[in-house]
């Protein structure tokens, strides 16, 4: 097996191709970082959830407070009825024993209703205290995650702007760098890079291919040094001899 070769490109052509590879690698890294940026979707969902929880908690508190108000009104109306009947009962205007007895019975019933309402109101007061604590905790959790999202979004926007600017700069640099490479060689490099993870040209390191670490046949180094286009037999990448 012999390595695929294209003669006459020269060391200069390989230097230009190597320079292009450096720009392409930085461009690929910047694009990968840009794509990997977290736009805050997960945090945003968390904020929505926290807002819903806080709203539900506040609604439960308001409902309980409304129930207390309702019970207090019932209590006031019950007490008013009691006072009215007591006034009639002890006013001396009613003497019919049957009527008096029925009024007594109603007073007993009203007293029972009042006791019941008072018990309920006391229990609701306990409940309202616990609901206030819940609502306050839910609101604090909502504020905390909203702040986290705001901080995250500010960082995200900054990183995105920085990477977009870097990608713009590198894209311009790439165009200038690619213009220095002979079109046929450029096409070949791009074809290899497209198939080999963006890497079309690799340095020879201690006689090994810098891409696949395959031991290169003797003579490859000399031919690369002579400026020949030599392709690694295993990974098909163009071989480059570093300046070092
Ligand atoms: Zn290789």
Short mmCIF file of N, CA and C and ligand atoms in Angstrom, two decimals, residues 209 212 232 235, ligand 1:
data_model
loop_
_atom_site.label_atom_id
_atom_site.label_comp_id
_atom_site.label_asym_id
_atom_site.label_seq_id
_atom_site.Cartn_x
_atom_site.Cartn_y
_atom_site.Cartn_z
N UNK A 209 0.71 9.20 13.19
CA UNK A 209 -0.31 10.12 12.68
C UNK A 209 -0.96 10.81 13.89
N UNK A 212 -5.00 9.50 14.04
CA UNK A 212 -5.40 8.14 14.45
C UNK A 212 -4.29 7.42 15.22
N UNK A 232 -2.66 9.95 5.46
CA UNK A 232 -2.55 8.81 6.37
C UNK A 232 -3.35 7.64 5.78
N UNK A 235 -6.53 6.87 8.54
CA UNK A 235 -7.64 7.82 8.76
C UNK A 235 -7.85 8.76 7.58
ZN1 LIG B 1 -4.25 8.75 10.66
#
